[in-house]
XYZ file of C-alpha atoms in Angstrom:
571
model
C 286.835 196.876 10.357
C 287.944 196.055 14.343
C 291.628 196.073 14.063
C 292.924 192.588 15.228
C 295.110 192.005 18.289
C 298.264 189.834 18.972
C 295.873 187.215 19.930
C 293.934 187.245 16.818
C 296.861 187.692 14.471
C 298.074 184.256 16.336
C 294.922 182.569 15.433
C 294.389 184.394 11.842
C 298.036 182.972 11.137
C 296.798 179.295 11.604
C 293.491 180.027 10.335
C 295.694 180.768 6.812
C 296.968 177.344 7.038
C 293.754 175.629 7.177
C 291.958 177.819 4.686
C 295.354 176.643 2.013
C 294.881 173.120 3.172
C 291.599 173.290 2.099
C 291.142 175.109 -0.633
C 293.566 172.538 -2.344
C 290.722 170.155 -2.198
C 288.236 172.051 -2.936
C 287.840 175.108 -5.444
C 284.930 176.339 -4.116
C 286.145 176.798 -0.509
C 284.583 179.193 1.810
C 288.005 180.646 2.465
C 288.969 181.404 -0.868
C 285.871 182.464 -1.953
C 285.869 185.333 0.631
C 288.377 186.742 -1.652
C 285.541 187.514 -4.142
C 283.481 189.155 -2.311
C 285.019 192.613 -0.977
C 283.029 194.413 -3.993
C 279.709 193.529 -2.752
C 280.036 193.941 1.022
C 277.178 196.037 2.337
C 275.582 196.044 -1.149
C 272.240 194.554 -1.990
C 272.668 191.230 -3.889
C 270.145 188.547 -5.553
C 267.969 187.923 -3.038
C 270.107 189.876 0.243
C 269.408 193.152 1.222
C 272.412 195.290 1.588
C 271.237 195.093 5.600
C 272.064 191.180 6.014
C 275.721 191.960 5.402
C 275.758 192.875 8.782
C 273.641 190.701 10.888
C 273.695 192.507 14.089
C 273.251 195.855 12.897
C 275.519 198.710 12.561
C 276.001 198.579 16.550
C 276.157 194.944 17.067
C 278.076 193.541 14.008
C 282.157 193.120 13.452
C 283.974 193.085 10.030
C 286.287 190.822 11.455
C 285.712 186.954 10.107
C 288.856 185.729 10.632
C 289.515 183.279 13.515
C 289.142 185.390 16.783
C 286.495 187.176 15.296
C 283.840 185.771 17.983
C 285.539 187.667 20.664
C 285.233 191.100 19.039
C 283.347 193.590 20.647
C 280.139 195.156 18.830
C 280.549 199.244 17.670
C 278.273 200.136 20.528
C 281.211 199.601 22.755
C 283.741 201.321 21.461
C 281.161 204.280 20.846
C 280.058 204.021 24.325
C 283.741 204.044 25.523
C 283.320 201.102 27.730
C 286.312 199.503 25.997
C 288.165 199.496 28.734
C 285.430 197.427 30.608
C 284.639 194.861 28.105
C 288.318 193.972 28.045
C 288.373 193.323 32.012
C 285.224 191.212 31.841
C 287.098 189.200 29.434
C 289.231 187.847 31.657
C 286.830 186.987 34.127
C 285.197 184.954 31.132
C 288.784 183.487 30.493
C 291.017 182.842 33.793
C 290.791 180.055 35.703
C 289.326 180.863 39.157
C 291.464 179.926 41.891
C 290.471 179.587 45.568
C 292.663 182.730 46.994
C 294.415 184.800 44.390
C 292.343 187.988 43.629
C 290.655 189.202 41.928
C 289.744 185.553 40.552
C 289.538 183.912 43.746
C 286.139 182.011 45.599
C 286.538 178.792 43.359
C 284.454 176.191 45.407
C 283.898 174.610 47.620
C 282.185 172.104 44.827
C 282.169 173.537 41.496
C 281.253 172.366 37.672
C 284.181 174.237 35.866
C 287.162 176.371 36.735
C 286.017 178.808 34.076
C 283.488 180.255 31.716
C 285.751 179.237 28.597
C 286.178 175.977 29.678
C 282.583 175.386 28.783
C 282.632 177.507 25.596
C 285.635 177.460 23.851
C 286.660 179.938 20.989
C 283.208 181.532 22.535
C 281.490 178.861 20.568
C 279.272 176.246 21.156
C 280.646 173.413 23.142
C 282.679 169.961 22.047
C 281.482 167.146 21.455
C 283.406 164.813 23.721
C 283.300 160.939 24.498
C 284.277 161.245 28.355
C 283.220 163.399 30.461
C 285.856 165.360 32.244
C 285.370 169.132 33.349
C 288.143 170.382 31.530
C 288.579 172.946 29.020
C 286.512 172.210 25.755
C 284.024 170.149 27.523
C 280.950 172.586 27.022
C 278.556 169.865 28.425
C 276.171 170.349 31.198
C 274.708 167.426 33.204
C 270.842 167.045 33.680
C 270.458 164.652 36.201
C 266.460 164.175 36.753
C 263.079 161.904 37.851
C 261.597 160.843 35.002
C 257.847 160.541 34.622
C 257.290 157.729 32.781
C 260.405 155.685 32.324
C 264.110 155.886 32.375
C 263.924 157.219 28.413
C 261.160 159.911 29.347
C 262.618 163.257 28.696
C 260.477 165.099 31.142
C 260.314 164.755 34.968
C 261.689 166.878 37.843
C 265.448 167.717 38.463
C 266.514 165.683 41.178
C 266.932 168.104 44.795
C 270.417 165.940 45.942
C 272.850 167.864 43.565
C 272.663 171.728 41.770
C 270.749 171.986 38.745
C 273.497 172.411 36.933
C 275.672 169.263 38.822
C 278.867 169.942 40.134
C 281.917 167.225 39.477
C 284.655 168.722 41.041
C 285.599 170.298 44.650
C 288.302 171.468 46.258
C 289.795 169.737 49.281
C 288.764 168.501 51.412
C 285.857 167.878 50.150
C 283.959 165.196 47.670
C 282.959 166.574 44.572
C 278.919 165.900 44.549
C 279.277 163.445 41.388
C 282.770 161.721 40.913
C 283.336 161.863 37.311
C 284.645 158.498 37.220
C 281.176 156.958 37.551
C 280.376 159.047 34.664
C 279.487 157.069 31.486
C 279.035 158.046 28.506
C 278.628 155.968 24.637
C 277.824 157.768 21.233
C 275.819 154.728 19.462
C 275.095 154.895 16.076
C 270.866 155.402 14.677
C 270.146 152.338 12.933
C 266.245 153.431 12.204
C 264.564 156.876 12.505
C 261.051 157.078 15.066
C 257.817 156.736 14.859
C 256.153 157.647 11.412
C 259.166 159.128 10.546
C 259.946 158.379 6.256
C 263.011 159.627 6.554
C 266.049 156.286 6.344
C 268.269 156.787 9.194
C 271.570 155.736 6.454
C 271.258 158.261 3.218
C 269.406 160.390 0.784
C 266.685 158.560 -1.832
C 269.697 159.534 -4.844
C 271.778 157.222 -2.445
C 274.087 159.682 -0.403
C 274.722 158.277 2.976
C 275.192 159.434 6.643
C 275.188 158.349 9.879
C 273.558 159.809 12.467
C 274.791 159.271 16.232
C 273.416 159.606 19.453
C 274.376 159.752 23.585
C 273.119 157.221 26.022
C 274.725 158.623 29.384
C 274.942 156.874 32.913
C 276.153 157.453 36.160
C 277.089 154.788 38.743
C 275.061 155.115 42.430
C 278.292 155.099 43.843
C 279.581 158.395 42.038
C 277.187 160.599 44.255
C 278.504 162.174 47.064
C 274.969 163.295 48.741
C 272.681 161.877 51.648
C 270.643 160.873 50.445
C 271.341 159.909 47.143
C 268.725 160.531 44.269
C 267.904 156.944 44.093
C 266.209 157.102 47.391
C 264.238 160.367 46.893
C 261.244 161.363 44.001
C 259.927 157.857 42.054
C 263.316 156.120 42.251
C 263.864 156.046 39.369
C 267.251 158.861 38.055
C 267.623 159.658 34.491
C 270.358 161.758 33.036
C 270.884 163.996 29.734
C 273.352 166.196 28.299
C 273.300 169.561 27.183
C 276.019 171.313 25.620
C 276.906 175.138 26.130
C 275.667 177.480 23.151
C 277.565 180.094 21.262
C 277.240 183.538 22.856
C 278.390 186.119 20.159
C 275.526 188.638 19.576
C 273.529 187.187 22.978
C 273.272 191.167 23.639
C 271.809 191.944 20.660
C 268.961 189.224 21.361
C 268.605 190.351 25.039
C 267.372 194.110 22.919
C 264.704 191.985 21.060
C 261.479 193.929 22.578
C 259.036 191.865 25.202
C 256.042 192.717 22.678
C 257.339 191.472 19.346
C 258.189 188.218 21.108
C 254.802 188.382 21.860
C 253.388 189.563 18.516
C 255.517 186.081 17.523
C 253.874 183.847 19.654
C 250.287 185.016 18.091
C 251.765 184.590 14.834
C 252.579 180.649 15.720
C 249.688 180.109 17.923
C 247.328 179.102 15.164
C 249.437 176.284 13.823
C 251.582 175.245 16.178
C 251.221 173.720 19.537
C 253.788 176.667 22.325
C 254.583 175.386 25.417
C 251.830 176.092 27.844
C 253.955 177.271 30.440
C 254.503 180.261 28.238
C 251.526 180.394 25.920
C 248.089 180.833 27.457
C 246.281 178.814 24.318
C 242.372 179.992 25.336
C 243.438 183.490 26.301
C 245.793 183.836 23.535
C 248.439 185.224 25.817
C 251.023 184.822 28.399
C 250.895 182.181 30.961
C 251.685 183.257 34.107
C 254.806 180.815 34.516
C 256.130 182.990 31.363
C 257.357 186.039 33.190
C 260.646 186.736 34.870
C 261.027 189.090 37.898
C 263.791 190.972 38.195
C 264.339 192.928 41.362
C 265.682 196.053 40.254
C 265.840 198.266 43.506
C 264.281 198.256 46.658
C 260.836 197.543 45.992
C 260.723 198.087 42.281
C 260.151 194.750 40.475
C 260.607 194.573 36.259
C 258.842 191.808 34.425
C 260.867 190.276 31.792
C 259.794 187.179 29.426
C 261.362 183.952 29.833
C 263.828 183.622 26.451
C 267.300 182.596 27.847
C 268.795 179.201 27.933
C 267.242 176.235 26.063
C 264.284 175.899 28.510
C 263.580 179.658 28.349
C 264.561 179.526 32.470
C 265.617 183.683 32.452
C 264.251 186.813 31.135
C 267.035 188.882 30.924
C 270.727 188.644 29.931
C 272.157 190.514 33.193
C 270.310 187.820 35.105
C 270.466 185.498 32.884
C 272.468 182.184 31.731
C 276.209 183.938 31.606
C 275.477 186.098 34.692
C 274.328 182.787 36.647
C 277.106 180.954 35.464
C 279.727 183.159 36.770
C 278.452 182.754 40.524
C 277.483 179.084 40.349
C 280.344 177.504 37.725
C 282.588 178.318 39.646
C 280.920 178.962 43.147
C 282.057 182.729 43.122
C 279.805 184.891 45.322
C 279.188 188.398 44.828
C 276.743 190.727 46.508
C 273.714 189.870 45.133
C 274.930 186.139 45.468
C 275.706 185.240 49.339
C 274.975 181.962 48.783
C 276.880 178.544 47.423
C 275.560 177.255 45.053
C 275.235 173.795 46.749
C 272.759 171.319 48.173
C 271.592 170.292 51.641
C 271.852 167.004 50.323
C 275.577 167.415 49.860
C 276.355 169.553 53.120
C 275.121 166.843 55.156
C 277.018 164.160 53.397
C 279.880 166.252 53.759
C 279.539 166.607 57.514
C 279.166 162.820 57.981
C 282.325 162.031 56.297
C 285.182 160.836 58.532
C 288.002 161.739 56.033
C 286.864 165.477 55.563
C 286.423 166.079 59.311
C 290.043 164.143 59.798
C 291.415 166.139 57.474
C 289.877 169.882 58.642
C 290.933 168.633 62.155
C 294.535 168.932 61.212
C 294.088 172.051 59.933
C 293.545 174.980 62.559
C 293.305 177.491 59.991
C 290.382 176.353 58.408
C 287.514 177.844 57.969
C 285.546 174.699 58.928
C 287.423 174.149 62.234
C 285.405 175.684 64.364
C 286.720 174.860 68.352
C 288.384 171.515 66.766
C 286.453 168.756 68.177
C 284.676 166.215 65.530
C 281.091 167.343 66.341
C 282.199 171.083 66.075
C 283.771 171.069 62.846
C 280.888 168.593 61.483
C 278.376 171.665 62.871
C 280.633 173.862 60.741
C 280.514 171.903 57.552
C 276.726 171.462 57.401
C 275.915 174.971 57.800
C 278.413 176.737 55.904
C 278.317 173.976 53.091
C 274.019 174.719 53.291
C 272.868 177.313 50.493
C 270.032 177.746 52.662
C 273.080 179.898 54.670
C 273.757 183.794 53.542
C 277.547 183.268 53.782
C 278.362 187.115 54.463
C 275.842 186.747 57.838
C 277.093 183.428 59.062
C 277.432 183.440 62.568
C 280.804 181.097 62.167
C 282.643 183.698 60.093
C 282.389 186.911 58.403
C 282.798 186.169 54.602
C 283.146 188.783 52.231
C 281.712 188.855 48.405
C 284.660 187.223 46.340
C 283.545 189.172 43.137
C 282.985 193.228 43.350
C 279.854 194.859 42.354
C 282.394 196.890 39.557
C 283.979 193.584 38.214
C 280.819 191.930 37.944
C 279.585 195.164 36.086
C 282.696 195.047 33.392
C 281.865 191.143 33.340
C 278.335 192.276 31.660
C 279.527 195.055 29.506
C 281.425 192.000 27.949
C 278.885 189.408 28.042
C 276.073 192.382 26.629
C 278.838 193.520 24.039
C 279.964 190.498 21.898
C 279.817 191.343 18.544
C 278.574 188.964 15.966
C 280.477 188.545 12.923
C 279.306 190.207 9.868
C 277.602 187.559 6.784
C 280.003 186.259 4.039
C 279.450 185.123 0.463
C 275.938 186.854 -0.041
C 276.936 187.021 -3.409
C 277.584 183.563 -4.377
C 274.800 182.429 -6.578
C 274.432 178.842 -4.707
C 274.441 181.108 -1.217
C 271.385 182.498 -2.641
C 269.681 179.320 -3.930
C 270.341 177.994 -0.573
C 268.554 180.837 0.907
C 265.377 180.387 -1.257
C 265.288 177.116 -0.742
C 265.312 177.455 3.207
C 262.586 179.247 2.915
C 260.814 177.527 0.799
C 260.413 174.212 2.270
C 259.735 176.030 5.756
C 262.428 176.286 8.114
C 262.333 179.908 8.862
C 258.910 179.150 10.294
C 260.797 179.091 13.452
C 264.259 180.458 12.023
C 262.741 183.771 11.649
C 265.279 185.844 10.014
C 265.571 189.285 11.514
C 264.009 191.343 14.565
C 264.491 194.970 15.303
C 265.500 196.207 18.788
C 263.573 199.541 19.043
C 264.545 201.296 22.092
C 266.355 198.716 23.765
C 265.142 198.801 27.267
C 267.189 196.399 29.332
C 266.967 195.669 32.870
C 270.136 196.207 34.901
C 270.666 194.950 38.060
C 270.920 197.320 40.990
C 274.484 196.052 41.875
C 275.262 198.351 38.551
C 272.756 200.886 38.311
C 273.655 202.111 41.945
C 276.851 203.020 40.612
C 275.571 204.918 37.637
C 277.162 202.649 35.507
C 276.019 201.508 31.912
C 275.893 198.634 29.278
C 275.976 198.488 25.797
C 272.882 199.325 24.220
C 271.844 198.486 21.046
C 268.595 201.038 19.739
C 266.967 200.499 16.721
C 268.953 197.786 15.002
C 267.127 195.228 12.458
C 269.243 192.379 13.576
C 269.378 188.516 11.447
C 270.094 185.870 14.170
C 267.330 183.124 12.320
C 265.202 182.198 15.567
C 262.059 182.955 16.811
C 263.211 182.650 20.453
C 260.468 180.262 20.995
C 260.241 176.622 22.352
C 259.525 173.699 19.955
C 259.836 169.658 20.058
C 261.644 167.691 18.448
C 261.804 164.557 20.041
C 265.140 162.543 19.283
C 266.242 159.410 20.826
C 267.388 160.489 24.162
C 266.544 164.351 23.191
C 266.563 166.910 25.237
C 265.629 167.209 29.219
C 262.116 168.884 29.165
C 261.100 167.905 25.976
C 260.538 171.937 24.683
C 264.071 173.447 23.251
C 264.784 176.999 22.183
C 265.168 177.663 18.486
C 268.894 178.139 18.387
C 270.207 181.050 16.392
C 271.793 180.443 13.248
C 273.742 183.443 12.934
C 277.751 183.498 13.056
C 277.596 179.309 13.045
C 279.570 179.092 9.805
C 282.418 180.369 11.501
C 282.438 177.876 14.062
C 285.145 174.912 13.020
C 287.740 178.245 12.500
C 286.448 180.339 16.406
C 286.298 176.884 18.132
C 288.159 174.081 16.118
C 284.738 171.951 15.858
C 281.500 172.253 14.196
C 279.233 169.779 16.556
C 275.624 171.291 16.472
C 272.088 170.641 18.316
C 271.843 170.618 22.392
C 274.233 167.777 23.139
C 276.265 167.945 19.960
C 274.888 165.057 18.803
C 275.079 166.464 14.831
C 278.983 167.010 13.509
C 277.507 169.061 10.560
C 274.692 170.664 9.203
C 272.815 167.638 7.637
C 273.013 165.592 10.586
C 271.759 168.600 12.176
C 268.300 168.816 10.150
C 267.695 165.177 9.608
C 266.982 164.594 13.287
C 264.541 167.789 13.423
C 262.951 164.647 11.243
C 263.521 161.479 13.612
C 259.763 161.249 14.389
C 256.907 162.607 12.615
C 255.807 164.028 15.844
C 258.176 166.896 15.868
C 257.231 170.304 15.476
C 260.312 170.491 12.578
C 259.067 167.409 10.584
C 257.880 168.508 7.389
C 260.772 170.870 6.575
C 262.826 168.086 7.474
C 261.150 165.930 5.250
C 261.167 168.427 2.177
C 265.280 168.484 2.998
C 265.053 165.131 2.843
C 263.873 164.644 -0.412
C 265.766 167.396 -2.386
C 268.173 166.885 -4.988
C 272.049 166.782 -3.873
C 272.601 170.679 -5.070
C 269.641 172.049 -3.675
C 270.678 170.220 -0.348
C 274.293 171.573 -0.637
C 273.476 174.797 -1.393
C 270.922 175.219 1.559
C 274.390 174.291 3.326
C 276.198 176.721 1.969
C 274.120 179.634 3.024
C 273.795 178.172 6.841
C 277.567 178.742 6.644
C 277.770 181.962 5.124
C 275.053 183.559 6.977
């Protein structure tokens, strides 16, 4: 087992008090029955391999299930030696950027958070919240779009006025693109479930109830910051959605998933299930084009990757993926392969035009936006260095300099690419395994596949690494149990998700989330606060891809239902 640092001894400590509070009201606590099961760790039991112990492998699990545990690195790390590494790239995930100090400096000029934990805290999946402030626990995400067919349509273009992933906060002098206090946002309660659905929207047929809740989010026209604004650009018509950060223990160990057995996974689905067809060719029974990611690697070497990272499948490759794109345009940092803001035209220009910006970079010589110090000059300034059309390090107003090295961005990814993912618990609890049988039984691993196996690994890395003969973790011939089949499904809920398709979300490690992160909020915009909430709206219309298992959850008796509970958690 990892041993634990002073951090994690910290956490473990009040961990202990929550697992006593517990366990007084209730005997059959998670905590207290991880007690019980040192004997059978790494053994076969009922229906568990001795494998599913450890869930990413012997490279890509930790022992450690304590809270803390989901910022352990994997074994391939420490084998590698690139300890060292992973714990610099943990504080890039973990600082707050600032706008000078070194080496976390290059926050701005607009930017969404002031760091990656912000969004994800404990490492987990982000917060609920009922305001929206970009502060630390907040793991949501904005979507700010033109629907197609209505303000409730779920699918239409992002709008082109602010980023893609929209930015709340800036640094003086400047407007954030979205002021947050035109932000809206109400969690109202389901009164009836969708179309055909027979699932009640209140409780169980034996008479348990529930409530499920959902968002309805608005923003005021007066919170944007742009010219124009999106109101007067695409249909005119602006619709907005939330979606919440996701977990990232073990991401690694997905990124080693081979191209073909994704592949071999779509055939297997093809036949009774519609894919998205901007990744499955339906009449050629392969790829669509729109399903592969270029990398540049070097020069003029280009590597093909498919789409599988972030809910709408956007990347096809961790080290240009979701966490290495956050840590240039969260924050605004620029590196070498990054010389642009991440910013809008939109935004620039709106900057430029506004009297108390220029008034206040007219009193200031030594800004960078000064120019020669007349109105017009400094207005020139601020539309073309605010412009992401504009490679900062070749501006002809000033000679910027990448704010993040090539070797810290390199430790960053050893980091992101070597998060362990904690190890299974309670595989020998007899209501563990019912739970398991009956998960599979009434059809949810249809797209919660259980396990994959890595084979050789072969990840892209970025040339801003390779040149420097640098490696990654690497994680070879692992059968792995992360419970997705890291394709795209619908589910439709009331104000679901932008884009309609969504990622099957791993399962793996979630169990540990209320002690990693202090919450347990689940689905895209945390709309679920547990695990029933969770599958019941996979059910909220009998359109969605999930309804039958749903359905068949629906109707089980109250043990069966707990004890399919009880091995979400422990797995």
């Amino acid at each position: 087992m990892k041993l634990l640092n002073k951090k994690n001894l910290l956490m473990l400590g009040a961990a202990c008090c929550l697992a006593m509070t517990f366990s007084c009201n209730d005997k059959d606590d998670d905590a207290e029955n991880l007690a019980d099961e040192s004997g059978y760790i790494g053994k076969a039991v009922g229906n568990f391999s001795a494998e599913e112990w450890y869930v990413g492998g012997q490279l890509g699990t930790t022992d450690n299930v304590t809270a803390g545990c989901y910022e352990d690195e994997t074994p391939a790390v420490t084998q590698m030696g690139l300890s060292e590494a992973f714990n610099r790239g943990e504080q890039f995930f973990e600082r707050n950027v600032t706008e000078f100090q070194a080496p976390f400096n290059g926050l701005g000029p607009a930017y969404v958070r002031k760091s990656c934990l912000d969004c994800h805290p404990g490492y987990g999946h982000g917060k609920r919240v009922t305001q929206y402030t970009a502060e630390w626990g907040n793991g949501y995400l904005l979507v700010v779009y033109h629907p197609v067919d209505g303000k409730n349509s779920d699918d239409g273009p992002y709008v082109s006025e602010v980023t893609g992933m929209p930015q709340t906060r800036a640094v003086s002098p400047f407007l954030p693109p979205i002021d947050e206090s035109g932000i809206h946002l109400d969690w109202l309660t389901l009164s009836s479930m969708g179309e055909g659905s027979e699932i009640s929207a209140t409780q169980f047929p034996d008479g348990e109830k529930y409530q499920l809740i959902y968002p309805e989010l608005s923003i005021d026209r007066s919170a944007f910051n742009t010219n124009p604004t999106p109101w007067e650009t695409g249909n005119g018509a602006v619709a907005f959605r939330l979606e919440s950060t996701i977990g990232i223990p073990g991401t690694g160990l997905l990124d080693a998933i081979p191209d073909d057995s994704i592949k071999a996974q779509y055939k297997r689905e093809a036949p009774y299930v519609e894919l998205n067809p901007a990744f499955w060719d339906k009449e050629k029974n392969d790829w669509a084009a729109t399903a592969m990611y270029v990398n540049a690697s070097s020069g003029t070497e280009k590597v093909n990757r498919i789409k599988k990272f972030t809910y709408a499948m956007t990347r096809g490759s961790l080290q240009d993926g979701a966490g290495a794109n956050a840590i240039w345009n969260i924050t605004n940092v620029s590196r070498s392969d990054r010389p642009k803001l991440y910013t809008t035209d939109a935004w620039a220009l709106a900057m430029s035009q506004n009297k108390n910006v220029i008034a206040k970079i007219k009193a200031d010589p030594t800004s960078p936006y000064y120019a020669d110090g007349t109105e017009e000059g400094i207005a020139d300034a601020v539309k073309n260095l605010l412009s992401p059309s504009t490679n900062q390090f070749d501006n002809p107003w000033h000679n910027f300099q990448p704010e993040m090295s090539d070797n810290n961005f390199w430790a960053f990814q050893v980091w992101h690419r070597g998060l362990a993912i904690p190890r299974a618990r309670n595989l020998q609890d007899k209501e563990v395994q019912r739970g398991k049988d009956v998960f599979m039984q009434i059809g949810c691993a249809s797209c919660h596949r259980p396990s994959w196996k890595t084979t050789t690994d072969d990840c892209w890395i970025p040339s801003i690494i390779t040149s420097q003969n640098l490696q990654l973790p690497r994680y070879q011939n692992q059968t792995i149990w992360p419970y997705t089949d890291m394709i795209q499904h619908r589910l439709y809920m009331k104000n679901g998700i932008h884009g309609t398709w969504c990622r099957t979300t791993p399962l793996w490690g979630r169990g540990l989330s209320l002690i990693n992160t202090g919450a347990e909020d689940r689905l895209h915009d945390c709309r679920a606060r547990n695990e029933i909430e969770a599958i019941l709206w996979h059910g909220y219309t009998k359109n969605s891809d999930a309804y039958d298992s749903a359905l068949k959850f629906y109707r089980l008796p109250k043990a069966d239902r707990d004890a399919v509970v009880k091995f979400l958690r422990a797995i």
